[in-house]
């Protein structure tokens, strides 16, 4: 029986993930004989799961999603010092020497769809303080944004993240009225199918603001619908998902994904 190389995405929950569709699409286009699947891993099993997978010669690695992005640092080699920088990983892959490496493609994936947006010195609002927020704040710190208002259920956790990434700003409760900002980013699970809604009054945002929601199930979250109703530019969760997946795909399978087919990919994901 021929064994097939494979990668996967792990999380809890995981059934909603579109990553298998994305990677399968690229594998098919490139004619690569490999697989990619979604695997539910509960927090108590994370260490054992990763240790077992790392002994499988057919395993190319995994993407990591909620709630494991921080905890996985305790179980995966971190040669790039992600524990000290972003403080979270979302990808495990095999390096050229055969050793396992933890990395984070979320930061680059987040910036990809807003690469043309000049955020230098401009105010930003970030919702949430979890693993995805760490990657977003790391990315924002690298493009020189102005003051960051971080809204979270636990403001102290948000304040610690702002300090970690050297960002000036304020960490405030979720119920706080929005300040004027050039960019609003939801990094939390609020608004996701099965989760409480993210109910924000977008009135304070200027007409040229961009609203970015990393949630992709549903694709048009109530937040994006409200932003669209105001005529604001929006970025949906598929943009970041595809961007970070493209980086991970090349690490797993050694080939750049065929991004010229992105329109076809989005159509398939929305079917």
PDB file of C-alpha atoms in Angstrom:
ATOM      1  CA  UNK A   1       0.000   0.000   0.000  1.00  0.00           C
ATOM      2  CA  UNK A   2       1.426   3.356  -1.061  1.00  0.00           C
ATOM      3  CA  UNK A   3       1.615   5.942   1.710  1.00  0.00           C
ATOM      4  CA  UNK A   4       0.818   9.553   0.877  1.00  0.00           C
ATOM      5  CA  UNK A   5       2.438  12.639   2.330  1.00  0.00           C
ATOM      6  CA  UNK A   6       0.004  14.869   4.162  1.00  0.00           C
ATOM      7  CA  UNK A   7      -0.370  18.030   6.207  1.00  0.00           C
ATOM      8  CA  UNK A   8      -3.318  19.202   8.273  1.00  0.00           C
ATOM      9  CA  UNK A   9      -4.895  21.932  10.348  1.00  0.00           C
ATOM     10  CA  UNK A  10      -5.524  21.316  14.039  1.00  0.00           C
ATOM     11  CA  UNK A  11      -7.807  23.109  16.466  1.00  0.00           C
ATOM     12  CA  UNK A  12     -10.872  22.784  18.668  1.00  0.00           C
ATOM     13  CA  UNK A  13     -13.363  23.279  17.093  1.00  0.00           C
ATOM     14  CA  UNK A  14     -12.121  22.558  13.566  1.00  0.00           C
ATOM     15  CA  UNK A  15     -15.066  21.329  11.454  1.00  0.00           C
ATOM     16  CA  UNK A  16     -15.640  24.857  10.094  1.00  0.00           C
ATOM     17  CA  UNK A  17     -12.110  25.164   8.687  1.00  0.00           C
ATOM     18  CA  UNK A  18     -11.742  25.962   4.994  1.00  0.00           C
ATOM     19  CA  UNK A  19      -8.014  25.201   4.989  1.00  0.00           C
ATOM     20  CA  UNK A  20      -8.484  21.664   3.579  1.00  0.00           C
ATOM     21  CA  UNK A  21     -10.399  23.088   0.601  1.00  0.00           C
ATOM     22  CA  UNK A  22      -7.701  25.680  -0.046  1.00  0.00           C
ATOM     23  CA  UNK A  23      -4.768  23.256   0.085  1.00  0.00           C
ATOM     24  CA  UNK A  24      -6.635  20.574  -1.894  1.00  0.00           C
ATOM     25  CA  UNK A  25      -7.337  23.148  -4.609  1.00  0.00           C
ATOM     26  CA  UNK A  26      -3.651  24.049  -4.926  1.00  0.00           C
ATOM     27  CA  UNK A  27      -2.486  20.428  -4.743  1.00  0.00           C
ATOM     28  CA  UNK A  28      -4.892  19.569  -7.567  1.00  0.00           C
ATOM     29  CA  UNK A  29      -3.784  22.501  -9.715  1.00  0.00           C
ATOM     30  CA  UNK A  30      -0.115  21.571  -9.300  1.00  0.00           C
ATOM     31  CA  UNK A  31      -0.640  17.821  -9.642  1.00  0.00           C
ATOM     32  CA  UNK A  32       1.028  17.084  -6.306  1.00  0.00           C
ATOM     33  CA  UNK A  33       0.228  13.688  -4.822  1.00  0.00           C
ATOM     34  CA  UNK A  34      -0.364  14.700  -1.214  1.00  0.00           C
ATOM     35  CA  UNK A  35      -3.228  15.335   1.163  1.00  0.00           C
ATOM     36  CA  UNK A  36      -4.390  17.951   3.647  1.00  0.00           C
ATOM     37  CA  UNK A  37      -7.048  17.444   6.298  1.00  0.00           C
ATOM     38  CA  UNK A  38      -8.639  18.943   9.395  1.00  0.00           C
ATOM     39  CA  UNK A  39      -8.088  17.221  12.730  1.00  0.00           C
ATOM     40  CA  UNK A  40      -9.767  18.112  15.996  1.00  0.00           C
ATOM     41  CA  UNK A  41      -7.270  18.173  18.859  1.00  0.00           C
ATOM     42  CA  UNK A  42      -8.470  19.056  22.344  1.00  0.00           C
ATOM     43  CA  UNK A  43      -6.092  21.077  24.563  1.00  0.00           C
ATOM     44  CA  UNK A  44      -5.186  18.192  26.863  1.00  0.00           C
ATOM     45  CA  UNK A  45      -4.040  16.093  23.890  1.00  0.00           C
ATOM     46  CA  UNK A  46      -1.955  18.740  22.106  1.00  0.00           C
ATOM     47  CA  UNK A  47       1.487  17.688  23.357  1.00  0.00           C
ATOM     48  CA  UNK A  48       0.941  13.983  22.732  1.00  0.00           C
ATOM     49  CA  UNK A  49      -0.571  14.648  19.314  1.00  0.00           C
ATOM     50  CA  UNK A  50       2.351  16.756  18.095  1.00  0.00           C
ATOM     51  CA  UNK A  51       4.968  14.395  19.521  1.00  0.00           C
ATOM     52  CA  UNK A  52       3.348  11.454  17.723  1.00  0.00           C
ATOM     53  CA  UNK A  53       2.965  13.297  14.419  1.00  0.00           C
ATOM     54  CA  UNK A  54       6.620  14.352  14.449  1.00  0.00           C
ATOM     55  CA  UNK A  55       7.623  10.686  14.272  1.00  0.00           C
ATOM     56  CA  UNK A  56       5.498  10.061  11.138  1.00  0.00           C
ATOM     57  CA  UNK A  57       7.688  10.188   7.995  1.00  0.00           C
ATOM     58  CA  UNK A  58       4.665  11.072   5.837  1.00  0.00           C
ATOM     59  CA  UNK A  59       3.681  14.115   7.909  1.00  0.00           C
ATOM     60  CA  UNK A  60       4.656  17.424   6.299  1.00  0.00           C
ATOM     61  CA  UNK A  61       3.426  19.552   9.213  1.00  0.00           C
ATOM     62  CA  UNK A  62       0.336  21.406  10.307  1.00  0.00           C
ATOM     63  CA  UNK A  63      -1.414  24.690  10.623  1.00  0.00           C
ATOM     64  CA  UNK A  64      -2.549  25.557  14.139  1.00  0.00           C
ATOM     65  CA  UNK A  65      -5.682  27.456  15.025  1.00  0.00           C
ATOM     66  CA  UNK A  66      -7.756  28.278  18.117  1.00  0.00           C
ATOM     67  CA  UNK A  67      -7.058  27.513  20.942  1.00  0.00           C
ATOM     68  CA  UNK A  68      -3.526  26.154  20.418  1.00  0.00           C
ATOM     69  CA  UNK A  69      -1.470  29.023  18.935  1.00  0.00           C
ATOM     70  CA  UNK A  70       0.199  29.947  22.207  1.00  0.00           C
ATOM     71  CA  UNK A  71       0.230  26.536  23.908  1.00  0.00           C
ATOM     72  CA  UNK A  72       1.936  24.894  20.908  1.00  0.00           C
ATOM     73  CA  UNK A  73       5.100  26.863  21.689  1.00  0.00           C
ATOM     74  CA  UNK A  74       5.688  24.429  24.540  1.00  0.00           C
ATOM     75  CA  UNK A  75       5.745  21.439  22.189  1.00  0.00           C
ATOM     76  CA  UNK A  76       7.491  22.600  18.994  1.00  0.00           C
ATOM     77  CA  UNK A  77      11.096  23.766  18.360  1.00  0.00           C
ATOM     78  CA  UNK A  78      11.289  27.557  18.076  1.00  0.00           C
ATOM     79  CA  UNK A  79      14.572  28.399  16.321  1.00  0.00           C
ATOM     80  CA  UNK A  80      13.233  31.743  15.123  1.00  0.00           C
ATOM     81  CA  UNK A  81      12.492  33.028  18.626  1.00  0.00           C
ATOM     82  CA  UNK A  82       8.749  33.364  18.146  1.00  0.00           C
ATOM     83  CA  UNK A  83       8.175  32.998  21.889  1.00  0.00           C
ATOM     84  CA  UNK A  84       9.964  36.321  22.392  1.00  0.00           C
ATOM     85  CA  UNK A  85       8.559  38.089  19.314  1.00  0.00           C
ATOM     86  CA  UNK A  86       4.974  37.233  18.324  1.00  0.00           C
ATOM     87  CA  UNK A  87       4.416  34.835  21.202  1.00  0.00           C
ATOM     88  CA  UNK A  88       2.330  32.424  19.118  1.00  0.00           C
ATOM     89  CA  UNK A  89       2.784  29.953  16.273  1.00  0.00           C
ATOM     90  CA  UNK A  90       0.368  28.814  13.600  1.00  0.00           C
ATOM     91  CA  UNK A  91       2.520  26.519  11.452  1.00  0.00           C
ATOM     92  CA  UNK A  92       4.799  23.533  12.051  1.00  0.00           C
ATOM     93  CA  UNK A  93       6.958  22.277   9.174  1.00  0.00           C
ATOM     94  CA  UNK A  94      10.029  20.179   8.510  1.00  0.00           C
ATOM     95  CA  UNK A  95      13.206  22.183   7.882  1.00  0.00           C
ATOM     96  CA  UNK A  96      15.887  21.413   5.306  1.00  0.00           C
ATOM     97  CA  UNK A  97      17.879  19.452   7.889  1.00  0.00           C
ATOM     98  CA  UNK A  98      14.847  17.289   8.695  1.00  0.00           C
ATOM     99  CA  UNK A  99      14.169  18.952  12.040  1.00  0.00           C
ATOM    100  CA  UNK A 100      10.809  20.427  12.980  1.00  0.00           C
ATOM    101  CA  UNK A 101      10.272  24.182  13.073  1.00  0.00           C
ATOM    102  CA  UNK A 102       7.463  26.304  14.471  1.00  0.00           C
ATOM    103  CA  UNK A 103       6.698  29.549  12.655  1.00  0.00           C
ATOM    104  CA  UNK A 104       3.896  32.063  12.191  1.00  0.00           C
ATOM    105  CA  UNK A 105       2.418  32.955   8.801  1.00  0.00           C
ATOM    106  CA  UNK A 106      -0.463  34.965  10.273  1.00  0.00           C
ATOM    107  CA  UNK A 107       1.409  38.283  10.407  1.00  0.00           C
ATOM    108  CA  UNK A 108       2.342  38.257   6.718  1.00  0.00           C
ATOM    109  CA  UNK A 109      -1.054  36.823   5.792  1.00  0.00           C
ATOM    110  CA  UNK A 110      -2.773  39.634   7.670  1.00  0.00           C
ATOM    111  CA  UNK A 111      -0.790  42.385   5.950  1.00  0.00           C
ATOM    112  CA  UNK A 112      -1.075  40.943   2.442  1.00  0.00           C
ATOM    113  CA  UNK A 113      -4.540  42.338   1.534  1.00  0.00           C
ATOM    114  CA  UNK A 114      -3.806  45.784   3.018  1.00  0.00           C
ATOM    115  CA  UNK A 115      -0.267  46.154   1.680  1.00  0.00           C
ATOM    116  CA  UNK A 116      -1.261  49.299  -0.250  1.00  0.00           C
ATOM    117  CA  UNK A 117      -2.853  50.964   2.785  1.00  0.00           C
ATOM    118  CA  UNK A 118      -0.637  53.657   4.332  1.00  0.00           C
ATOM    119  CA  UNK A 119      -1.001  53.166   8.085  1.00  0.00           C
ATOM    120  CA  UNK A 120       2.116  55.086   9.090  1.00  0.00           C
ATOM    121  CA  UNK A 121       1.263  57.167  12.162  1.00  0.00           C
ATOM    122  CA  UNK A 122      -2.471  56.505  11.804  1.00  0.00           C
ATOM    123  CA  UNK A 123      -4.716  55.258  14.629  1.00  0.00           C
ATOM    124  CA  UNK A 124      -5.920  51.651  14.661  1.00  0.00           C
ATOM    125  CA  UNK A 125      -8.491  49.695  16.672  1.00  0.00           C
ATOM    126  CA  UNK A 126      -7.941  45.994  17.400  1.00  0.00           C
ATOM    127  CA  UNK A 127     -10.600  43.749  18.927  1.00  0.00           C
ATOM    128  CA  UNK A 128      -9.342  40.768  20.937  1.00  0.00           C
ATOM    129  CA  UNK A 129      -6.131  39.715  22.668  1.00  0.00           C
ATOM    130  CA  UNK A 130      -5.630  36.050  21.697  1.00  0.00           C
ATOM    131  CA  UNK A 131      -3.153  34.284  19.451  1.00  0.00           C
ATOM    132  CA  UNK A 132      -4.366  35.976  16.263  1.00  0.00           C
ATOM    133  CA  UNK A 133      -4.183  39.390  17.950  1.00  0.00           C
ATOM    134  CA  UNK A 134      -0.522  38.761  18.724  1.00  0.00           C
ATOM    135  CA  UNK A 135       0.282  38.246  15.036  1.00  0.00           C
ATOM    136  CA  UNK A 136      -1.782  41.285  14.015  1.00  0.00           C
ATOM    137  CA  UNK A 137      -0.182  43.554  16.630  1.00  0.00           C
ATOM    138  CA  UNK A 138       3.276  42.295  15.662  1.00  0.00           C
ATOM    139  CA  UNK A 139       2.514  43.151  12.024  1.00  0.00           C
ATOM    140  CA  UNK A 140       1.123  46.581  12.917  1.00  0.00           C
ATOM    141  CA  UNK A 141       4.213  47.360  14.973  1.00  0.00           C
ATOM    142  CA  UNK A 142       6.320  46.706  11.877  1.00  0.00           C
ATOM    143  CA  UNK A 143       4.442  49.188   9.671  1.00  0.00           C
ATOM    144  CA  UNK A 144       4.624  52.093  12.114  1.00  0.00           C
ATOM    145  CA  UNK A 145       0.981  52.634  13.008  1.00  0.00           C
ATOM    146  CA  UNK A 146      -0.079  55.408  15.368  1.00  0.00           C
ATOM    147  CA  UNK A 147      -2.015  54.857  18.590  1.00  0.00           C
ATOM    148  CA  UNK A 148      -3.674  51.486  18.971  1.00  0.00           C
ATOM    149  CA  UNK A 149      -6.912  51.087  20.891  1.00  0.00           C
ATOM    150  CA  UNK A 150      -7.256  47.456  21.931  1.00  0.00           C
ATOM    151  CA  UNK A 151     -10.722  46.387  23.064  1.00  0.00           C
ATOM    152  CA  UNK A 152     -10.983  43.139  25.009  1.00  0.00           C
ATOM    153  CA  UNK A 153     -13.010  41.491  27.749  1.00  0.00           C
ATOM    154  CA  UNK A 154      -9.879  41.664  29.920  1.00  0.00           C
ATOM    155  CA  UNK A 155      -8.195  45.051  29.358  1.00  0.00           C
ATOM    156  CA  UNK A 156      -5.145  44.070  31.430  1.00  0.00           C
ATOM    157  CA  UNK A 157      -4.358  41.299  28.947  1.00  0.00           C
ATOM    158  CA  UNK A 158      -4.651  43.808  26.126  1.00  0.00           C
ATOM    159  CA  UNK A 159      -2.375  46.295  27.893  1.00  0.00           C
ATOM    160  CA  UNK A 160       0.277  43.599  28.256  1.00  0.00           C
ATOM    161  CA  UNK A 161       0.174  42.921  24.515  1.00  0.00           C
ATOM    162  CA  UNK A 162       0.487  46.595  23.602  1.00  0.00           C
ATOM    163  CA  UNK A 163       3.537  46.818  25.850  1.00  0.00           C
ATOM    164  CA  UNK A 164       4.992  43.606  24.428  1.00  0.00           C
ATOM    165  CA  UNK A 165       4.957  44.985  20.891  1.00  0.00           C
ATOM    166  CA  UNK A 166       5.989  48.530  21.834  1.00  0.00           C
ATOM    167  CA  UNK A 167       2.709  50.041  20.665  1.00  0.00           C
ATOM    168  CA  UNK A 168       1.406  53.288  22.140  1.00  0.00           C
ATOM    169  CA  UNK A 169      -2.285  53.249  22.926  1.00  0.00           C
ATOM    170  CA  UNK A 170      -4.976  52.113  25.324  1.00  0.00           C
ATOM    171  CA  UNK A 171      -6.472  48.773  26.328  1.00  0.00           C
ATOM    172  CA  UNK A 172     -10.149  49.201  27.143  1.00  0.00           C
ATOM    173  CA  UNK A 173     -13.303  47.096  27.703  1.00  0.00           C
ATOM    174  CA  UNK A 174     -15.276  45.832  24.713  1.00  0.00           C
ATOM    175  CA  UNK A 175     -18.137  48.157  25.611  1.00  0.00           C
ATOM    176  CA  UNK A 176     -15.993  51.257  25.007  1.00  0.00           C
ATOM    177  CA  UNK A 177     -17.139  53.622  22.256  1.00  0.00           C
ATOM    178  CA  UNK A 178     -14.860  53.388  19.217  1.00  0.00           C
ATOM    179  CA  UNK A 179     -12.406  56.198  18.568  1.00  0.00           C
ATOM    180  CA  UNK A 180     -11.805  57.518  15.064  1.00  0.00           C
ATOM    181  CA  UNK A 181      -9.394  55.139  13.337  1.00  0.00           C
ATOM    182  CA  UNK A 182      -7.977  54.372   9.894  1.00  0.00           C
ATOM    183  CA  UNK A 183      -8.306  50.624  10.442  1.00  0.00           C
ATOM    184  CA  UNK A 184     -10.534  48.446  12.622  1.00  0.00           C
ATOM    185  CA  UNK A 185      -9.505  44.789  12.955  1.00  0.00           C
ATOM    186  CA  UNK A 186     -11.520  42.062  14.649  1.00  0.00           C
ATOM    187  CA  UNK A 187      -9.133  39.312  15.734  1.00  0.00           C
ATOM    188  CA  UNK A 188     -11.606  37.709  18.139  1.00  0.00           C
ATOM    189  CA  UNK A 189     -14.091  34.885  17.520  1.00  0.00           C
ATOM    190  CA  UNK A 190     -16.995  37.262  18.128  1.00  0.00           C
ATOM    191  CA  UNK A 191     -19.337  37.187  15.144  1.00  0.00           C
ATOM    192  CA  UNK A 192     -18.276  33.665  14.162  1.00  0.00           C
ATOM    193  CA  UNK A 193     -21.010  31.094  13.641  1.00  0.00           C
ATOM    194  CA  UNK A 194     -21.971  29.775  17.065  1.00  0.00           C
ATOM    195  CA  UNK A 195     -20.309  32.654  18.918  1.00  0.00           C
ATOM    196  CA  UNK A 196     -21.824  35.838  20.392  1.00  0.00           C
ATOM    197  CA  UNK A 197     -22.102  38.764  17.949  1.00  0.00           C
ATOM    198  CA  UNK A 198     -19.674  41.670  17.875  1.00  0.00           C
ATOM    199  CA  UNK A 199     -21.969  44.655  18.314  1.00  0.00           C
ATOM    200  CA  UNK A 200     -20.105  47.883  17.606  1.00  0.00           C
ATOM    201  CA  UNK A 201     -21.283  51.369  16.708  1.00  0.00           C
ATOM    202  CA  UNK A 202     -19.123  52.265  13.694  1.00  0.00           C
ATOM    203  CA  UNK A 203     -20.299  55.896  13.570  1.00  0.00           C
ATOM    204  CA  UNK A 204     -16.983  57.314  14.897  1.00  0.00           C
ATOM    205  CA  UNK A 205     -14.985  55.800  12.017  1.00  0.00           C
ATOM    206  CA  UNK A 206     -14.110  58.231   9.216  1.00  0.00           C
ATOM    207  CA  UNK A 207     -15.311  57.660   5.647  1.00  0.00           C
ATOM    208  CA  UNK A 208     -11.913  56.346   4.499  1.00  0.00           C
ATOM    209  CA  UNK A 209     -11.602  53.766   7.297  1.00  0.00           C
ATOM    210  CA  UNK A 210     -11.090  50.087   6.510  1.00  0.00           C
ATOM    211  CA  UNK A 211     -12.861  47.394   8.521  1.00  0.00           C
ATOM    212  CA  UNK A 212     -11.088  44.023   8.573  1.00  0.00           C
ATOM    213  CA  UNK A 213     -12.650  40.921  10.125  1.00  0.00           C
ATOM    214  CA  UNK A 214     -10.502  37.774  10.283  1.00  0.00           C
ATOM    215  CA  UNK A 215     -13.610  35.644  10.943  1.00  0.00           C
ATOM    216  CA  UNK A 216     -14.613  33.749   7.783  1.00  0.00           C
ATOM    217  CA  UNK A 217     -17.588  31.686   8.947  1.00  0.00           C
ATOM    218  CA  UNK A 218     -19.811  33.418   8.023  1.00  0.00           C
ATOM    219  CA  UNK A 219     -17.842  35.272   5.373  1.00  0.00           C
ATOM    220  CA  UNK A 220     -19.953  38.415   5.733  1.00  0.00           C
ATOM    221  CA  UNK A 221     -20.052  38.896   9.464  1.00  0.00           C
ATOM    222  CA  UNK A 222     -22.457  41.397  11.048  1.00  0.00           C
ATOM    223  CA  UNK A 223     -19.445  43.687  11.509  1.00  0.00           C
ATOM    224  CA  UNK A 224     -18.622  43.666   7.798  1.00  0.00           C
ATOM    225  CA  UNK A 225     -22.289  44.056   6.883  1.00  0.00           C
ATOM    226  CA  UNK A 226     -22.524  47.135   9.112  1.00  0.00           C
ATOM    227  CA  UNK A 227     -19.329  48.543   7.602  1.00  0.00           C
ATOM    228  CA  UNK A 228     -20.623  47.929   4.090  1.00  0.00           C
ATOM    229  CA  UNK A 229     -23.882  49.674   4.940  1.00  0.00           C
ATOM    230  CA  UNK A 230     -21.837  52.728   5.913  1.00  0.00           C
ATOM    231  CA  UNK A 231     -19.903  52.580   2.641  1.00  0.00           C
ATOM    232  CA  UNK A 232     -16.614  51.676   4.312  1.00  0.00           C
ATOM    233  CA  UNK A 233     -14.005  49.508   2.627  1.00  0.00           C
ATOM    234  CA  UNK A 234     -13.889  45.991   4.079  1.00  0.00           C
ATOM    235  CA  UNK A 235     -11.542  43.002   4.130  1.00  0.00           C
ATOM    236  CA  UNK A 236     -13.033  39.597   4.887  1.00  0.00           C
ATOM    237  CA  UNK A 237     -11.490  36.639   6.663  1.00  0.00           C
ATOM    238  CA  UNK A 238     -10.807  34.673   3.486  1.00  0.00           C
ATOM    239  CA  UNK A 239      -8.201  37.245   2.439  1.00  0.00           C
ATOM    240  CA  UNK A 240      -6.032  36.568   5.490  1.00  0.00           C
ATOM    241  CA  UNK A 241      -6.792  32.850   5.449  1.00  0.00           C
ATOM    242  CA  UNK A 242      -5.632  32.451   1.848  1.00  0.00           C
ATOM    243  CA  UNK A 243      -2.618  34.686   2.422  1.00  0.00           C
ATOM    244  CA  UNK A 244      -1.295  32.747   5.398  1.00  0.00           C
ATOM    245  CA  UNK A 245      -2.212  29.411   3.763  1.00  0.00           C
ATOM    246  CA  UNK A 246      -0.109  30.281   0.720  1.00  0.00           C
ATOM    247  CA  UNK A 247       2.987  30.726   2.872  1.00  0.00           C
ATOM    248  CA  UNK A 248       2.320  27.486   4.749  1.00  0.00           C
ATOM    249  CA  UNK A 249       1.643  25.522   1.542  1.00  0.00           C
ATOM    250  CA  UNK A 250       5.111  26.249   0.213  1.00  0.00           C
ATOM    251  CA  UNK A 251       6.664  25.190   3.526  1.00  0.00           C
ATOM    252  CA  UNK A 252       4.714  21.918   3.509  1.00  0.00           C
ATOM    253  CA  UNK A 253       4.950  20.914  -0.132  1.00  0.00           C
ATOM    254  CA  UNK A 254       7.967  22.770  -1.515  1.00  0.00           C
ATOM    255  CA  UNK A 255       6.064  24.569  -4.265  1.00  0.00           C
ATOM    256  CA  UNK A 256       4.521  28.023  -4.515  1.00  0.00           C
ATOM    257  CA  UNK A 257       0.715  27.875  -4.746  1.00  0.00           C
ATOM    258  CA  UNK A 258      -0.806  29.019  -8.065  1.00  0.00           C
ATOM    259  CA  UNK A 259      -2.200  32.349  -6.863  1.00  0.00           C
ATOM    260  CA  UNK A 260      -3.292  33.241 -10.408  1.00  0.00           C
ATOM    261  CA  UNK A 261      -6.322  31.068  -9.673  1.00  0.00           C
ATOM    262  CA  UNK A 262      -7.410  33.011  -6.566  1.00  0.00           C
ATOM    263  CA  UNK A 263     -10.735  34.079  -8.109  1.00  0.00           C
ATOM    264  CA  UNK A 264     -11.581  30.460  -8.885  1.00  0.00           C
ATOM    265  CA  UNK A 265     -10.508  29.436  -5.390  1.00  0.00           C
ATOM    266  CA  UNK A 266     -12.735  32.025  -3.724  1.00  0.00           C
ATOM    267  CA  UNK A 267     -15.669  30.936  -5.866  1.00  0.00           C
ATOM    268  CA  UNK A 268     -15.130  27.333  -4.786  1.00  0.00           C
ATOM    269  CA  UNK A 269     -14.863  28.330  -1.124  1.00  0.00           C
ATOM    270  CA  UNK A 270     -18.108  30.288  -1.350  1.00  0.00           C
ATOM    271  CA  UNK A 271     -20.031  27.594  -3.221  1.00  0.00           C
TER     272      UNK A 271
END
